[in-house]
PDB file of C-alpha atoms in Angstrom:
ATOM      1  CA  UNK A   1     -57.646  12.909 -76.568  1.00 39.00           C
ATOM      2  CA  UNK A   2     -56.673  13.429 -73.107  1.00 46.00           C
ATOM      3  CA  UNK A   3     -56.733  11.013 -70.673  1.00 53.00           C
ATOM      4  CA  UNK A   4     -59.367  10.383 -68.171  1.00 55.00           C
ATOM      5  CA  UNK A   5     -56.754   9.897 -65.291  1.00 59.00           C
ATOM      6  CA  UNK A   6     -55.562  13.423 -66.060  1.00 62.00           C
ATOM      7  CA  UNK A   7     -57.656  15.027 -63.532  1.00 76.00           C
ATOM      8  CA  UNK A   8     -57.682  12.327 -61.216  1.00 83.00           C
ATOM      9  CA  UNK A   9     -54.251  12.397 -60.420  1.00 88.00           C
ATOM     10  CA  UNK A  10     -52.566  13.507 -57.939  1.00 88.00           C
ATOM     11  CA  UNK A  11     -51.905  13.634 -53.871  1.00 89.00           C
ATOM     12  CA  UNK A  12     -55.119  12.071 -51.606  1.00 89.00           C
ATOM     13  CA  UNK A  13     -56.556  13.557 -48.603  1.00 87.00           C
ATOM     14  CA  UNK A  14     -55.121  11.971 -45.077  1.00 93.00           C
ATOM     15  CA  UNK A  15     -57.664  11.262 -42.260  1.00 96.00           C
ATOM     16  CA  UNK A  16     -56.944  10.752 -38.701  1.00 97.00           C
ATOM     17  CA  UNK A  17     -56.600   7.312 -38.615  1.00 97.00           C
ATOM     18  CA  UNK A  18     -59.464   7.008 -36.921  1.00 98.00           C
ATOM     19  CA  UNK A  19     -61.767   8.810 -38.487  1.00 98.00           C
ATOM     20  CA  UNK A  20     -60.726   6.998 -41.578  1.00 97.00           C
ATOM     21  CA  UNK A  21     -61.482   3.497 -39.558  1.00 98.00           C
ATOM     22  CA  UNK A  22     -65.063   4.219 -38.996  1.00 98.00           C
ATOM     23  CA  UNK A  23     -65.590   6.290 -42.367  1.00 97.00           C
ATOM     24  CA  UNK A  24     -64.735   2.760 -44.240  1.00 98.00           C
ATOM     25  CA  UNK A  25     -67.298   0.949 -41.607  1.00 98.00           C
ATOM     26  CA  UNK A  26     -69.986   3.512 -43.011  1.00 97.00           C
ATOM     27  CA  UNK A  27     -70.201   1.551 -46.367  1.00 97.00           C
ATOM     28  CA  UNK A  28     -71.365  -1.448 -45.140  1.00 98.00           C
ATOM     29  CA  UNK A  29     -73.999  -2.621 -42.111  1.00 97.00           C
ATOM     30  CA  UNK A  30     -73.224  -2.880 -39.320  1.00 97.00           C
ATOM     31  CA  UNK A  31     -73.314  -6.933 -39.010  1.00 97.00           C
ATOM     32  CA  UNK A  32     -70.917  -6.517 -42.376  1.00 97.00           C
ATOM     33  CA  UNK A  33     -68.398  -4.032 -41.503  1.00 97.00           C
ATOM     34  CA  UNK A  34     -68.193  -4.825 -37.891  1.00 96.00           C
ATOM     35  CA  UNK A  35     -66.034  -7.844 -38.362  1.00 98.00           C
ATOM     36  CA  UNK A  36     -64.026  -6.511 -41.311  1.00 98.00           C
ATOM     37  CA  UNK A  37     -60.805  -5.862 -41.840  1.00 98.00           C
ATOM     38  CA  UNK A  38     -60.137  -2.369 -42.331  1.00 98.00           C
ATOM     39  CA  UNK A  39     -57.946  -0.409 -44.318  1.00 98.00           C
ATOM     40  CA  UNK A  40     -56.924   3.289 -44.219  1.00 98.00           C
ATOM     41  CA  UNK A  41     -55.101   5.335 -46.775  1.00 95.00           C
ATOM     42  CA  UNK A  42     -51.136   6.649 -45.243  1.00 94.00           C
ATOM     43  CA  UNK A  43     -48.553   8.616 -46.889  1.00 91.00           C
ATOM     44  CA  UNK A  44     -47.240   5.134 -48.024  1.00 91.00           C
ATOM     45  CA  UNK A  45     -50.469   4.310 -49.338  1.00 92.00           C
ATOM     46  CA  UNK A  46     -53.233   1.599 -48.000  1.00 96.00           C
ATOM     47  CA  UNK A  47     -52.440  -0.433 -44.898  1.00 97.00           C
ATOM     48  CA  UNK A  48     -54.402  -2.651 -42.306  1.00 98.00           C
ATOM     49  CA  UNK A  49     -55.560  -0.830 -39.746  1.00 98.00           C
ATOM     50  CA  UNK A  50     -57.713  -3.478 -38.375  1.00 98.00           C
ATOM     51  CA  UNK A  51     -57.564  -6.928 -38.556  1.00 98.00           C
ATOM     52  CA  UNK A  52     -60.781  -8.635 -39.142  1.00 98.00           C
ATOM     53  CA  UNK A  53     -62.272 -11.955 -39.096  1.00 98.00           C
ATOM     54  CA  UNK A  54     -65.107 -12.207 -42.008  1.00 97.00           C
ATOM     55  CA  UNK A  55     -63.145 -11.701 -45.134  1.00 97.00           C
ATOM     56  CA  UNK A  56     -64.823  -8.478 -45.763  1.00 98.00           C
ATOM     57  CA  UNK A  57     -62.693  -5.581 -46.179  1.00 98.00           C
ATOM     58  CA  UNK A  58     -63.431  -1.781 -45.406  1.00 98.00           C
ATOM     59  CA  UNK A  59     -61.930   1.342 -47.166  1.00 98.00           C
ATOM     60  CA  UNK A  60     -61.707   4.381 -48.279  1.00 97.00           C
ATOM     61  CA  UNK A  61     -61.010   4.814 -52.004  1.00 95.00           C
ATOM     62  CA  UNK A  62     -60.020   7.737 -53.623  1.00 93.00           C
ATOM     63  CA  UNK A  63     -60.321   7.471 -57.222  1.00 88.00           C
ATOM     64  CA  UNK A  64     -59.923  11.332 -57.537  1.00 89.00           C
ATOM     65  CA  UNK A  65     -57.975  13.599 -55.524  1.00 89.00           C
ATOM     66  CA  UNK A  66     -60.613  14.992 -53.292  1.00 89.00           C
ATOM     67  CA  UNK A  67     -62.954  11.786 -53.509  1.00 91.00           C
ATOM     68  CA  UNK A  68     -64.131   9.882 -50.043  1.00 94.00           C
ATOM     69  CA  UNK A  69     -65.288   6.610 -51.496  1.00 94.00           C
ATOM     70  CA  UNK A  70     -66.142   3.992 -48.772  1.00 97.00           C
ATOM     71  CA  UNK A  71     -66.620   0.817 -49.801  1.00 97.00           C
ATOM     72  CA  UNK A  72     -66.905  -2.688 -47.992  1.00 98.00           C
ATOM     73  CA  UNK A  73     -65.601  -5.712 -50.360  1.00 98.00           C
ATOM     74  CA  UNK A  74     -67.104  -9.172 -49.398  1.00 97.00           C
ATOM     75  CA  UNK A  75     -64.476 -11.938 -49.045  1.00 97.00           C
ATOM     76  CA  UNK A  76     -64.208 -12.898 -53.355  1.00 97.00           C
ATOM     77  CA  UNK A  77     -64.123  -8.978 -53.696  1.00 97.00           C
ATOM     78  CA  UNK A  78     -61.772  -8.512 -51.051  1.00 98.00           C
ATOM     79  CA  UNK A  79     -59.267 -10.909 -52.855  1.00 98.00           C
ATOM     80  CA  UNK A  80     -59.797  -9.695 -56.081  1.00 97.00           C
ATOM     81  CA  UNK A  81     -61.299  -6.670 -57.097  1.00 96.00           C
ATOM     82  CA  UNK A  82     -60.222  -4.013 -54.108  1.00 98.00           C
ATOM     83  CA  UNK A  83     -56.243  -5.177 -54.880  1.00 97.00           C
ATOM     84  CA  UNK A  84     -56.701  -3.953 -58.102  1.00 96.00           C
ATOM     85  CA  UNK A  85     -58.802  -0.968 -57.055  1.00 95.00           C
ATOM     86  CA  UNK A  86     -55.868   0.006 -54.750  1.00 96.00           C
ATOM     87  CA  UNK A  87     -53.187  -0.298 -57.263  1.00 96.00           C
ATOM     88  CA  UNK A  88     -55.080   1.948 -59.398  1.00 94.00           C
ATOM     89  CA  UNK A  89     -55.407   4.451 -56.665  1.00 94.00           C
ATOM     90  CA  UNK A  90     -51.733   4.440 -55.918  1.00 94.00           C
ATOM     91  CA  UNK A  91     -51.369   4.963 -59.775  1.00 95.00           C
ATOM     92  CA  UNK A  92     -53.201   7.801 -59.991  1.00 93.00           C
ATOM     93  CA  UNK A  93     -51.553   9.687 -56.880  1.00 92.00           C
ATOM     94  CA  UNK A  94     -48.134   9.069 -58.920  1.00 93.00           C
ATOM     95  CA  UNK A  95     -49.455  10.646 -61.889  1.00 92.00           C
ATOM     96  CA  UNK A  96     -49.553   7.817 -64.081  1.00 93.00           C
ATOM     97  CA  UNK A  97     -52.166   7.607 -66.759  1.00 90.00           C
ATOM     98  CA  UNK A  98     -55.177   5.737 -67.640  1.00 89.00           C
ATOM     99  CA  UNK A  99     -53.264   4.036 -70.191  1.00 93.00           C
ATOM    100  CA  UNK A 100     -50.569   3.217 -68.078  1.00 95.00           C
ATOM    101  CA  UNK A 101     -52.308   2.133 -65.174  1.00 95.00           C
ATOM    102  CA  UNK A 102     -54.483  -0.248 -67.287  1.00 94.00           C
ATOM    103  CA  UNK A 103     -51.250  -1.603 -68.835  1.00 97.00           C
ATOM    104  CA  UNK A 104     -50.252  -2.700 -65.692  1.00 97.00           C
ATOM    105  CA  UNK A 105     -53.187  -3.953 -64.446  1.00 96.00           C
ATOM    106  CA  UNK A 106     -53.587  -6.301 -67.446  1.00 96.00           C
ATOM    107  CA  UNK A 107     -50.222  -7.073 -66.577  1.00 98.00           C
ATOM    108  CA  UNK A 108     -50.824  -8.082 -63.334  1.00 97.00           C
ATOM    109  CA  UNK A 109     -53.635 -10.307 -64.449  1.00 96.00           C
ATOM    110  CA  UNK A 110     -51.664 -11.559 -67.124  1.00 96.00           C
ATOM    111  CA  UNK A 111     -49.167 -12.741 -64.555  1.00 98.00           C
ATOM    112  CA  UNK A 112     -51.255 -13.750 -61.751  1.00 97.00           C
ATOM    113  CA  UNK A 113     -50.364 -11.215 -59.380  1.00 97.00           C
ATOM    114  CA  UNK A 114     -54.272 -11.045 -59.589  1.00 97.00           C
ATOM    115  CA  UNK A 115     -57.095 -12.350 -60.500  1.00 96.00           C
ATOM    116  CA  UNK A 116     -60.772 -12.066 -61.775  1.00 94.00           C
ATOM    117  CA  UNK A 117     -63.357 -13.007 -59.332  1.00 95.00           C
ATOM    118  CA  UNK A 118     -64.526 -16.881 -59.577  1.00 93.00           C
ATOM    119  CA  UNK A 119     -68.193 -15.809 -58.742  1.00 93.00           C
ATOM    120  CA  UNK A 120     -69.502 -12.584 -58.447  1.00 93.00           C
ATOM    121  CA  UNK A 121     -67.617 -10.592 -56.030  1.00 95.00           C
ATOM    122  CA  UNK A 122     -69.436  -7.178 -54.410  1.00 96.00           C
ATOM    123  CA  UNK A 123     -69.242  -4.156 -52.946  1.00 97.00           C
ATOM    124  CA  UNK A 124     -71.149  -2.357 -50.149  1.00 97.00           C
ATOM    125  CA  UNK A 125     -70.978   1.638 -51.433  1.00 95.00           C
ATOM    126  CA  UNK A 126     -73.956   2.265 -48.760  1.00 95.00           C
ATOM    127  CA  UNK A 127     -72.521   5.528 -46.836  1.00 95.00           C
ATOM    128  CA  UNK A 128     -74.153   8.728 -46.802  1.00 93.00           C
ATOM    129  CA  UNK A 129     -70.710  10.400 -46.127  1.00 93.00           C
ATOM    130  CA  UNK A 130     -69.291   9.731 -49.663  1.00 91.00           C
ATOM    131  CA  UNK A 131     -68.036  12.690 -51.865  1.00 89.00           C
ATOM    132  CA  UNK A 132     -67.588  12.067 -55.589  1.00 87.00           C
ATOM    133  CA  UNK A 133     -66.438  13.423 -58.529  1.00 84.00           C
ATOM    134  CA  UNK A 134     -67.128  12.988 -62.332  1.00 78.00           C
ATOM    135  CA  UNK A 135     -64.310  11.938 -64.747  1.00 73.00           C
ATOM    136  CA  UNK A 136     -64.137  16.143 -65.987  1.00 78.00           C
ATOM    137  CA  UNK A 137     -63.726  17.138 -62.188  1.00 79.00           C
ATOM    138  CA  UNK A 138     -66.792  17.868 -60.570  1.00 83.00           C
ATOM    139  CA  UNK A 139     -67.806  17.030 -57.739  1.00 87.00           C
ATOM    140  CA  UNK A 140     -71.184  15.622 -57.748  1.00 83.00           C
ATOM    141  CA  UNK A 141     -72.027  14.869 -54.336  1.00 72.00           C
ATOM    142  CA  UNK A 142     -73.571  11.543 -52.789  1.00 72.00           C
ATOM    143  CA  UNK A 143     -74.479   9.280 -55.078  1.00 74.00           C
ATOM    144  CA  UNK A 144     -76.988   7.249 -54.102  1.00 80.00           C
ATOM    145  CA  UNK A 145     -76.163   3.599 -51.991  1.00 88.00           C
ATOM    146  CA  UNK A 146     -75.801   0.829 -53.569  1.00 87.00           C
ATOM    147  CA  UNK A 147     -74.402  -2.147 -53.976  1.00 90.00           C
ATOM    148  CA  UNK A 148     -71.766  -2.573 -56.679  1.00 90.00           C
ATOM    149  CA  UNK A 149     -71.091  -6.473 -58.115  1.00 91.00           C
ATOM    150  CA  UNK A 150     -68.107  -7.284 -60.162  1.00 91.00           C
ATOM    151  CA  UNK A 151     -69.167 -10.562 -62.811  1.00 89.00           C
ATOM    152  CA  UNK A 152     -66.423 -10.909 -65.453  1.00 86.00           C
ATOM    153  CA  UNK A 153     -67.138 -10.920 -68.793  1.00 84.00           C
ATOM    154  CA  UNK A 154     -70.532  -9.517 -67.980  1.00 84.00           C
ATOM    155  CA  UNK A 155     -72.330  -6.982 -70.673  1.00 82.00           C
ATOM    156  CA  UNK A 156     -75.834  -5.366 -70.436  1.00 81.00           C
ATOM    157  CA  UNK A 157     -77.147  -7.564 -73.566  1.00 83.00           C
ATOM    158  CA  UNK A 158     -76.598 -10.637 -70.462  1.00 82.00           C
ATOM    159  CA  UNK A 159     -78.944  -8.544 -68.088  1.00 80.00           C
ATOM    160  CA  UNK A 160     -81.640  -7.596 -70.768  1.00 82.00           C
ATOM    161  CA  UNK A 161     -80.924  -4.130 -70.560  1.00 80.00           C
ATOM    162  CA  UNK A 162     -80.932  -1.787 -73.285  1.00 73.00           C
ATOM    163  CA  UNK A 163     -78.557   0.690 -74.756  1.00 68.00           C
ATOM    164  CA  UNK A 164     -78.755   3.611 -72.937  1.00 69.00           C
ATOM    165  CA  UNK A 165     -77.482   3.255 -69.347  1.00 63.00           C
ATOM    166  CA  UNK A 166     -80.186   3.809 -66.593  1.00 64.00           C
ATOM    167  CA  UNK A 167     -79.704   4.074 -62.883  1.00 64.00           C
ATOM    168  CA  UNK A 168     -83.218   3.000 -62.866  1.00 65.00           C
ATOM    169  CA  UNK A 169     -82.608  -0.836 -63.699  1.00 66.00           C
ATOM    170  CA  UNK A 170     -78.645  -1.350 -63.266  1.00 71.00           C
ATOM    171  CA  UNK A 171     -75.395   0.092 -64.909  1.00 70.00           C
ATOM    172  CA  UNK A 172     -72.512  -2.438 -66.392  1.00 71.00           C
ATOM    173  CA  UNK A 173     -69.402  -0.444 -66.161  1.00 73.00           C
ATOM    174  CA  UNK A 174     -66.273  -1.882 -68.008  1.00 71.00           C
ATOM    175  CA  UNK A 175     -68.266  -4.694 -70.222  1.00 72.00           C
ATOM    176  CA  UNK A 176     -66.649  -7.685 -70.723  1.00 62.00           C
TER     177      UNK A 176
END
């Protein structure tokens, strides 16, 4: 079988810097994003761009080479989900795959270079400027906004939901 990070990888699209700056912002509202911190994507990968004072953190993912994923991490999601998210990210514009990346990732865990969120961390995803892609390649647009919260260990028995996934009720991505 071939892995899903096969046609994610690859080099990222570069922004003007600030273009990229209020792209992230675009995730969020404004009373979130306009304190973040804010993160753009270089040739060296992610760096502060802005220093903010909330704990929230706004970016730019880019989970597939021609994605545009803003997103705006509250403070538990800031220090635990989006390093994580980056890594991968970085991973995937190396070439490495899924396998790989997740290796390291559990690695990282393992080792407490990071951790799981202590309560349920979140995820502004609210920008009408996003451009996504499936796992086969295709782009599929906007996806709608929403809010995306990361509960460890979570699974779609805990939220009464049944088997098949529905965007109608909610979506657990990664159980457990």
């Amino acid at each position: 079988a071939q892995s899903i990070a096969a046609g994610r990888t690859g080099p990222r699209p570069l922004l003007p810097r600030e273009r990229e700056i209020a792209l992230a912002r675009t995730a969020a509202p404004a009373e979130v994003s306009r304190d973040a911190t804010v993160m753009v994507f270089t040739e060296r990968g992610f760096e502060v761009a802005v220093k903010g004072t909330s704990g929230v953190t706004c970016v730019v993912n880019r989970s597939h080479p021609d994605s545009l994923e803003p997103h705006c991490f509250d403070a538990e999601g800031s220090a635990t989900v989006l390093p994580m998210e980056l890594r991968r990210t970085e991973l995937l514009r190396e070439g490495k795959s899924t396998e790989e990346i997740d290796r390291e990732i559990a690695a990282g865990l393992f080792s407490g270079k990071y951790r799981l969120p202590l309560r349920p961390a979140m995820s502004y995803m609210m920008s009408s400027e996003q451009v996504l892609y499936d796992d086969q390649g295709r782009k599929v647009g906007k996806w709608q906004p929403h809010l995306m919260i990361f509960y460890p260990h979570l699974t779609s028995a805990d939220l009464g939901l049944g088997g098949t996934p529905s965007t109608q009720a909610a979506l657990v991505v990664d159980e457990g």
